[in-house]
mmCIF file of C-alpha atoms in Angstrom:
data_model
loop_
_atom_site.group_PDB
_atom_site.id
_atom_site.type_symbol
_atom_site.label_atom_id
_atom_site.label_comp_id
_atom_site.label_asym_id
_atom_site.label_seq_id
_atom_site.Cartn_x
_atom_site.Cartn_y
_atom_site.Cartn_z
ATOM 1 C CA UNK A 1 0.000 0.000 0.000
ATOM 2 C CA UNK A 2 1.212 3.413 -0.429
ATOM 3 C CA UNK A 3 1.975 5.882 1.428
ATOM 4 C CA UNK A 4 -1.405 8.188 0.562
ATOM 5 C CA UNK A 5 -3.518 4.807 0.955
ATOM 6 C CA UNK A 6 -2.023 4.274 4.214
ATOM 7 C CA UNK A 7 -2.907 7.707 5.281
ATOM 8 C CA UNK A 8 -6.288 7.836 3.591
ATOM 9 C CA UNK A 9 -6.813 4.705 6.126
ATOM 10 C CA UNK A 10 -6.114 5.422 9.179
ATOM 11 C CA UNK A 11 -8.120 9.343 8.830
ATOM 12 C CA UNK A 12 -10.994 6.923 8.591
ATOM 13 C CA UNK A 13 -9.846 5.265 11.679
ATOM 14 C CA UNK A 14 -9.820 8.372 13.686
ATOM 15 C CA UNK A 15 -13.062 9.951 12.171
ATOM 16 C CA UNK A 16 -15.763 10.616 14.791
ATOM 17 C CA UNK A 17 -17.939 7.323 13.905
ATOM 18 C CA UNK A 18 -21.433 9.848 13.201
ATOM 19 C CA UNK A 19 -19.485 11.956 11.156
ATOM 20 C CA UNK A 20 -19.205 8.934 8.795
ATOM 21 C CA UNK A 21 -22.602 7.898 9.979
ATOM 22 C CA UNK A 22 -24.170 11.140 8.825
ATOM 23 C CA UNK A 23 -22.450 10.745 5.817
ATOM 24 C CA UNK A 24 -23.462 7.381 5.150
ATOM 25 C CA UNK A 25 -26.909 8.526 5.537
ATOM 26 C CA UNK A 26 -27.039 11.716 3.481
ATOM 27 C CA UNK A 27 -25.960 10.098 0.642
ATOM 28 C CA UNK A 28 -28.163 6.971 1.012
ATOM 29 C CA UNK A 29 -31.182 9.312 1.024
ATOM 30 C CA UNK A 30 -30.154 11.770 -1.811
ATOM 31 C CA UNK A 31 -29.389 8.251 -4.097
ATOM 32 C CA UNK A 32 -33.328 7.391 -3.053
ATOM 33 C CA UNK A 33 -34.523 10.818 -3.602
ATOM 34 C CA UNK A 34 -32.796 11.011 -7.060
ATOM 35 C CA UNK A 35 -34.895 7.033 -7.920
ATOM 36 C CA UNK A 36 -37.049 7.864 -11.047
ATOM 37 C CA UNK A 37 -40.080 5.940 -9.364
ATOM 38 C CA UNK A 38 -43.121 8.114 -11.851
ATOM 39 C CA UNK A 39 -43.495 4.367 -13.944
ATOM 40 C CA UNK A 40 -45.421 2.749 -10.765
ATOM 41 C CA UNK A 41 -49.006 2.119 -11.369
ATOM 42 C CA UNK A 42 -50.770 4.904 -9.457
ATOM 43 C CA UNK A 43 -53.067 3.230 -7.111
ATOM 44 C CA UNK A 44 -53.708 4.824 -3.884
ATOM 45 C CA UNK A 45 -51.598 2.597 -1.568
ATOM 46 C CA UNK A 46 -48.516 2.352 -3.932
ATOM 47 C CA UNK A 47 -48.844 6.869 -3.534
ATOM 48 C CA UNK A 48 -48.842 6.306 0.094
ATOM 49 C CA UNK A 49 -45.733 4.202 -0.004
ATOM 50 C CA UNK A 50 -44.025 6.107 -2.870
ATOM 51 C CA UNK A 51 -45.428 9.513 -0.762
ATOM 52 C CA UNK A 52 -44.117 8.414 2.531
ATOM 53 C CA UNK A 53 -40.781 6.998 1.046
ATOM 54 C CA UNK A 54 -39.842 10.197 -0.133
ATOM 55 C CA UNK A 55 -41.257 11.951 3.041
ATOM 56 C CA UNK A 56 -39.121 9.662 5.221
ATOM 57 C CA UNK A 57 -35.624 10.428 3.291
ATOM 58 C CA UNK A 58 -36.097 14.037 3.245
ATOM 59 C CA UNK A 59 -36.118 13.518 7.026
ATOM 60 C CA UNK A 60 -33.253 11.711 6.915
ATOM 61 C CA UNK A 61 -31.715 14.434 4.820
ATOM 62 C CA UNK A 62 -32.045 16.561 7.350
ATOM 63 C CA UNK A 63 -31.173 14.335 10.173
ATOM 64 C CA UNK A 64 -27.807 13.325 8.308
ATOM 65 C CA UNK A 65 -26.659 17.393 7.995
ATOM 66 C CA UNK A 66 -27.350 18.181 11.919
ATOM 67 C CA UNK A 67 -25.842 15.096 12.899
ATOM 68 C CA UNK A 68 -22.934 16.045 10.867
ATOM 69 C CA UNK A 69 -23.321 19.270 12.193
ATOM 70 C CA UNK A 70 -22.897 18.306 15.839
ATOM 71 C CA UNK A 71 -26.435 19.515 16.301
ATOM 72 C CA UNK A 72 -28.329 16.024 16.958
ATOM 73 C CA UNK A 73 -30.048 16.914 19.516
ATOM 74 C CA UNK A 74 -31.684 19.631 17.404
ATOM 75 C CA UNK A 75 -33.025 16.677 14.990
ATOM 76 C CA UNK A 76 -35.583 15.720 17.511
ATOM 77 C CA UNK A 77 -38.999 16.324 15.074
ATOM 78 C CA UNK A 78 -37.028 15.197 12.045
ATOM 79 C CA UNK A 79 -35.797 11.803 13.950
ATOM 80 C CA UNK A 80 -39.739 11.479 15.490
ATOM 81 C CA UNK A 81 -40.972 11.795 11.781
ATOM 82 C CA UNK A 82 -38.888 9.421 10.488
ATOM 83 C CA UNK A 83 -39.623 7.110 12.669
ATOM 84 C CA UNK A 84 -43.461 7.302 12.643
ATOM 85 C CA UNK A 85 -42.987 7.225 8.607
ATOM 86 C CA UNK A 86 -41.124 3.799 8.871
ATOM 87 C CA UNK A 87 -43.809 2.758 11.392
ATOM 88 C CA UNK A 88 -46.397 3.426 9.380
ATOM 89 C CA UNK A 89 -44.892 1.811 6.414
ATOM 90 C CA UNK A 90 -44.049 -1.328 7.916
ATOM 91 C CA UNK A 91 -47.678 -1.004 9.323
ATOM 92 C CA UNK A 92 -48.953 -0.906 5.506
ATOM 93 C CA UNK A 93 -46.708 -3.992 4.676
ATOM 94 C CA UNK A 94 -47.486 -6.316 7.496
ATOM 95 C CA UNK A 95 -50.935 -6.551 6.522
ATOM 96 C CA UNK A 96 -52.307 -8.327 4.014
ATOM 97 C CA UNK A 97 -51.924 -6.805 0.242
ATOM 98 C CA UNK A 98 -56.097 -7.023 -0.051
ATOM 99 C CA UNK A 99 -56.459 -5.092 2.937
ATOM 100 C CA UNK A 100 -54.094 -1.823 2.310
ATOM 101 C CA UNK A 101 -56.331 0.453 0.452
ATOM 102 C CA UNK A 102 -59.017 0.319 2.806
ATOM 103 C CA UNK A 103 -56.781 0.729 4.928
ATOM 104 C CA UNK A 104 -55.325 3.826 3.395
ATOM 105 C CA UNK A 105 -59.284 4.923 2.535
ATOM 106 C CA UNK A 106 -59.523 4.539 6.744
ATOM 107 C CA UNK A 107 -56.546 6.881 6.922
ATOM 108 C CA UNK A 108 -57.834 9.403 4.585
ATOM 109 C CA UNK A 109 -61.261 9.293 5.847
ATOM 110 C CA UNK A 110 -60.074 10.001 9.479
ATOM 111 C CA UNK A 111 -57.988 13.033 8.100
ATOM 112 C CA UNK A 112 -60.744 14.422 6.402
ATOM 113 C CA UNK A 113 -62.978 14.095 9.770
ATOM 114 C CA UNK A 114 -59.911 16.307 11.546
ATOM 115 C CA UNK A 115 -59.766 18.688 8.879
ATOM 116 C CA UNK A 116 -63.614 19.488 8.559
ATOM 117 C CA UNK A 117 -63.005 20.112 12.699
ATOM 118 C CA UNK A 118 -60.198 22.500 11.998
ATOM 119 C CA UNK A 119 -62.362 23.902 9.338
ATOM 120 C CA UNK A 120 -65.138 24.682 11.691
ATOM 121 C CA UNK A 121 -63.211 26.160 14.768
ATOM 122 C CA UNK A 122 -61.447 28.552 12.393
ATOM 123 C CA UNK A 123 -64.946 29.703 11.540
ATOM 124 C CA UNK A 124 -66.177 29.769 14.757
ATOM 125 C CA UNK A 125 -63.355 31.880 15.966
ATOM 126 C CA UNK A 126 -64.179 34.268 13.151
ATOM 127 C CA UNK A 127 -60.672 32.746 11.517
ATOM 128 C CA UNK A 128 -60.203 32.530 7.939
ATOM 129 C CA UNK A 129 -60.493 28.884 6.465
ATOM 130 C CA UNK A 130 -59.448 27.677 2.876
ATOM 131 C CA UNK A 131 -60.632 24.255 4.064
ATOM 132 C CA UNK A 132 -62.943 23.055 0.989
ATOM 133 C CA UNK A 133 -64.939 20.509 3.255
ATOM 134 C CA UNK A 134 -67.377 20.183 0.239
ATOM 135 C CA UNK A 135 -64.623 19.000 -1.764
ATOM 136 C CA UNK A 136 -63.635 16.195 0.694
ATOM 137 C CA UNK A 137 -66.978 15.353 1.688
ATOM 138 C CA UNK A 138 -67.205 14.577 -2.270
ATOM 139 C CA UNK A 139 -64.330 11.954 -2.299
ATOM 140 C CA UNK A 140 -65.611 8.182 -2.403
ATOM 141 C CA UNK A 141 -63.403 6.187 0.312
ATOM 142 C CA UNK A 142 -63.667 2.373 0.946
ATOM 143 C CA UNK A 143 -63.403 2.443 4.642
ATOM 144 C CA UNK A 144 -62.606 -0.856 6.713
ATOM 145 C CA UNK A 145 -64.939 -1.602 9.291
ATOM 146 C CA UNK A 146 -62.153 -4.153 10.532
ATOM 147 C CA UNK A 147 -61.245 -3.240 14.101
ATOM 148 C CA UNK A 148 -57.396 -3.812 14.349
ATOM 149 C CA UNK A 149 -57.370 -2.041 10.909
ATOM 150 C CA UNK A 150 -59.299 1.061 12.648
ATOM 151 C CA UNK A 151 -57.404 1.340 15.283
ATOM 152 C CA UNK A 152 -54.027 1.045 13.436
ATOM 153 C CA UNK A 153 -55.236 3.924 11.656
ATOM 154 C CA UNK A 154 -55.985 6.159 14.116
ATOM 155 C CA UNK A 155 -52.933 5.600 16.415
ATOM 156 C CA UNK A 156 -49.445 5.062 16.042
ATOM 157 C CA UNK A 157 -49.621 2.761 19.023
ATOM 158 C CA UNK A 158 -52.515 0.677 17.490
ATOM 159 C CA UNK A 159 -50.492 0.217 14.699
ATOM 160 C CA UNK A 160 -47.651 -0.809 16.481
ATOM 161 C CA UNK A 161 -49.838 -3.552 17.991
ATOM 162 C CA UNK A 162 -51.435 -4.546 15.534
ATOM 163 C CA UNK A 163 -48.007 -5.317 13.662
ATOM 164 C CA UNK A 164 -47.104 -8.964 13.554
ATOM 165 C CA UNK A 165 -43.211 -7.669 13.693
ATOM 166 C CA UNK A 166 -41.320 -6.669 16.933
ATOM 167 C CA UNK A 167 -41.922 -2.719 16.492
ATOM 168 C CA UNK A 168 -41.619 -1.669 20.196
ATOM 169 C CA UNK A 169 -37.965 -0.172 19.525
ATOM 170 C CA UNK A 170 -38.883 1.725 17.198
ATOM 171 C CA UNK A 171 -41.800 3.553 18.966
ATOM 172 C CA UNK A 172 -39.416 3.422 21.895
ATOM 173 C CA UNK A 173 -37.258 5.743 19.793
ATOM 174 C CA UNK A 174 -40.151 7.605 18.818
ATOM 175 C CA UNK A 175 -41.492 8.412 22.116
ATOM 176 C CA UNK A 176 -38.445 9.093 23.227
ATOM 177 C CA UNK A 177 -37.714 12.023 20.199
ATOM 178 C CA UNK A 178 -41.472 13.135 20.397
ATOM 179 C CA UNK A 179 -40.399 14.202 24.380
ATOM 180 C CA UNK A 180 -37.582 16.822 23.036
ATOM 181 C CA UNK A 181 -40.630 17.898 19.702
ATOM 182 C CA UNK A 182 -42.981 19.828 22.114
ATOM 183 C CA UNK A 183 -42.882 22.522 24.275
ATOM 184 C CA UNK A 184 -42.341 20.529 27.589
ATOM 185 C CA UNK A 185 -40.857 20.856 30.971
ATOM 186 C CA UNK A 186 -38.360 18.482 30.166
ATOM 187 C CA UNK A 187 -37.148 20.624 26.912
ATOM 188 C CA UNK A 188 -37.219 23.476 29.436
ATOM 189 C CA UNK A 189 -34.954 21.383 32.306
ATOM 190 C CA UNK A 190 -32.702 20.332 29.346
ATOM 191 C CA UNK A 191 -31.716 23.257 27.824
ATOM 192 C CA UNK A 192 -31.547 25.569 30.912
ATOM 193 C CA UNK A 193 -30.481 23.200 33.623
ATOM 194 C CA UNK A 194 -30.337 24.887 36.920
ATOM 195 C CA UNK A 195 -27.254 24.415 39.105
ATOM 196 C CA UNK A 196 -26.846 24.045 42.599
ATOM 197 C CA UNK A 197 -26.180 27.470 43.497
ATOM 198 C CA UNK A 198 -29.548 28.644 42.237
ATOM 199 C CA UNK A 199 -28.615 30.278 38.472
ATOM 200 C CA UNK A 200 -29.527 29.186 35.392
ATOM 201 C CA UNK A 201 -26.856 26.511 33.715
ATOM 202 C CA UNK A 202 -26.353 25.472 30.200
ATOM 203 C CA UNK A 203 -27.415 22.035 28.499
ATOM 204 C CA UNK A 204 -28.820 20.345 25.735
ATOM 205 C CA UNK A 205 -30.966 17.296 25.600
ATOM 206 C CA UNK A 206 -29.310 14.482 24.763
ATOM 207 C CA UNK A 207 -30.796 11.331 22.101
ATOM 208 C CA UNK A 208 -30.525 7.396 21.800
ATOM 209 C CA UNK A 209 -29.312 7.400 18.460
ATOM 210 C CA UNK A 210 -26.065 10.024 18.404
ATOM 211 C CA UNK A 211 -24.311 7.338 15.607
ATOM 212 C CA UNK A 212 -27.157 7.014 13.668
ATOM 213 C CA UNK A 213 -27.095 3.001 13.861
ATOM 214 C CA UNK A 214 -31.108 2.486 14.219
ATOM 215 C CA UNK A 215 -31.575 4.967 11.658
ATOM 216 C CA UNK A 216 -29.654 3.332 8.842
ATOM 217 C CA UNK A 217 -31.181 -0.075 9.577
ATOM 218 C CA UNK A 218 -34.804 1.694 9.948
ATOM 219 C CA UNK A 219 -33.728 2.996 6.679
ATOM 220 C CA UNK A 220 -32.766 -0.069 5.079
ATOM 221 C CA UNK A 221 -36.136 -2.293 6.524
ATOM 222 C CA UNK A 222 -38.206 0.761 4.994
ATOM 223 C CA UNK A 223 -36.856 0.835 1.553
ATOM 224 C CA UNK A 224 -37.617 -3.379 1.688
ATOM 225 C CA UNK A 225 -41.035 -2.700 2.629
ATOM 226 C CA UNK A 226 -41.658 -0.120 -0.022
ATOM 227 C CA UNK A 227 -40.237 -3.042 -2.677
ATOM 228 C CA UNK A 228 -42.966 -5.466 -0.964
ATOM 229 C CA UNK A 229 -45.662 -2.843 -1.737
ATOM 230 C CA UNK A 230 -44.605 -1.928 -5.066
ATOM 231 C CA UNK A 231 -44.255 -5.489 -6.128
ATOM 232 C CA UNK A 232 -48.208 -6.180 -5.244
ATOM 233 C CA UNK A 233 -49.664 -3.470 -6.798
ATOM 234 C CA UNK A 234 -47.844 -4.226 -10.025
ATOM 235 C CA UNK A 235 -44.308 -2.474 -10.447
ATOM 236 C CA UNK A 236 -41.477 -4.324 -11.700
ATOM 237 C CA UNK A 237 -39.958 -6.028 -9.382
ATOM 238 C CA UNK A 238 -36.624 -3.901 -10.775
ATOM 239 C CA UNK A 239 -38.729 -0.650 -10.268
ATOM 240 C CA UNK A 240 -40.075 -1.847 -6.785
ATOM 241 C CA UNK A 241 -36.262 -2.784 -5.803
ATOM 242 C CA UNK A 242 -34.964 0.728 -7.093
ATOM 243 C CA UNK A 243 -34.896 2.347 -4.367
ATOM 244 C CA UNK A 244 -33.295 -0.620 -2.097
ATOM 245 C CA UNK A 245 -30.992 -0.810 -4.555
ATOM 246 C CA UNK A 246 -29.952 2.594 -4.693
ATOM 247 C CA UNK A 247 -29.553 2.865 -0.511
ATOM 248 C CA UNK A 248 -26.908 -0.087 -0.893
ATOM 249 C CA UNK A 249 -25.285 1.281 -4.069
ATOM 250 C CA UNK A 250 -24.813 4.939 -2.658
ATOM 251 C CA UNK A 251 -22.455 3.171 -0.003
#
């Protein structure tokens, strides 16, 4: 080996392991991004997985630069989305294929109950509203009447339990992030500590993923699942694998 390979080595050796994380993962998601994906049959679940694939790697975009950044902590709501998205996808997949646009119908249907309530506060209140609940109340949905299919749908935690996989470490990780997303006391105590003498200290919260490790396999089990989807409602299975592809390819 020469003497520039030899050096090019061990700078990788000594590299903060979520600096090469964060790279790892920013260019994993900008190679899925960049997937021409507009030859899968449109059918409403395969632009919910499509939809939330791209919705998830933007996230991880943005995850990738803080991390990178040294600002991880600051990636809370991007690292809570992400995780919800790869929930929810996984929820999609685990069920069977006959079953997905109902329950995607159940999903839209409950959305479009939430927005007609936003809709009417905001007129209540004397708010402006460019709700069009006519619109909505216009579009046909197949909703399930299947219980565990309900209440996936209207919680992440039904969905979790309703999922025949082990996805209790990923909500873990999503609970966890959604703590640091809101206005809470704990926010508060984390980023304005007080010390022991009465004055107001200096801290940041801290997060159970600093080298990115669960992200990058969440990343990789939600690019399969997208394939899965894809494949049943009629892509090729080298379109449905694109994107798979492309994560292990960009590394």
């Amino acid at each position: 080996m020469n003497g520039s390979g030899e050096k090019k080595e061990q700078s990788e050796r000594e590299r903060p392991e979520y600096l090469a994380s964060a790279d790892h993962t920013l260019r994993a998601a900008n190679a899925i991004l960049a997937v021409n994906l507009t030859g899968v049959p449109a059918t409403r679940v395969s632009q919910f997985a499509v939809g939330w694939l791209r919705a998830a790697f933007e996230q991880s975009r943005i995850i990738a630069m803080l991390t990178a950044s040294g600002l991880g902590q600051a990636a809370a709501p991007n690292r809570r989305a992400f995780w919800e998205l790869t929930i929810r996808m996984l929820w999609l997949r685990d069920m069977p294929s006959s079953d997905r646009a109902m329950a995607t119908d159940t999903m839209l249907d409950l959305e479009r109950m939430n927005e007609t309530k936003t809709d009417k506060y905001l007129r209540e209140n004397g708010l402006p509203s460019n709700i069009d609940v006519a619109d909505m109340e216009a579009f046909i949905l197949n909703v399930s009447e299947d219980k565990l299919i309900n209440t996936g749908a209207q919680s992440l935690t039904g969905a979790v339990k309703s999922t025949g996989m082990n996805l209790w470490t990923v909500y873990h990780l999503w609970r966890e992030d959604s703590t640091w997303t809101h206005a809470t006391g704990f926010l508060a105590g984390r980023y304005a500590p007080i010390n022991v003498e009465g004055t107001m200290g200096l801290g940041e919260p801290s997060h159970t993923d600093p080298n990115l490790e669960a992200h990058r396999y969440a990343a990789i089990v939600l690019a399969a699942a997208v394939s899965d989807i894809l494949t049943d409602e009629g892509a090729t299975s080298a379109l449905a694998a694109a994107p798979l592809v492309a994560y292990f390819e960009a590394n």
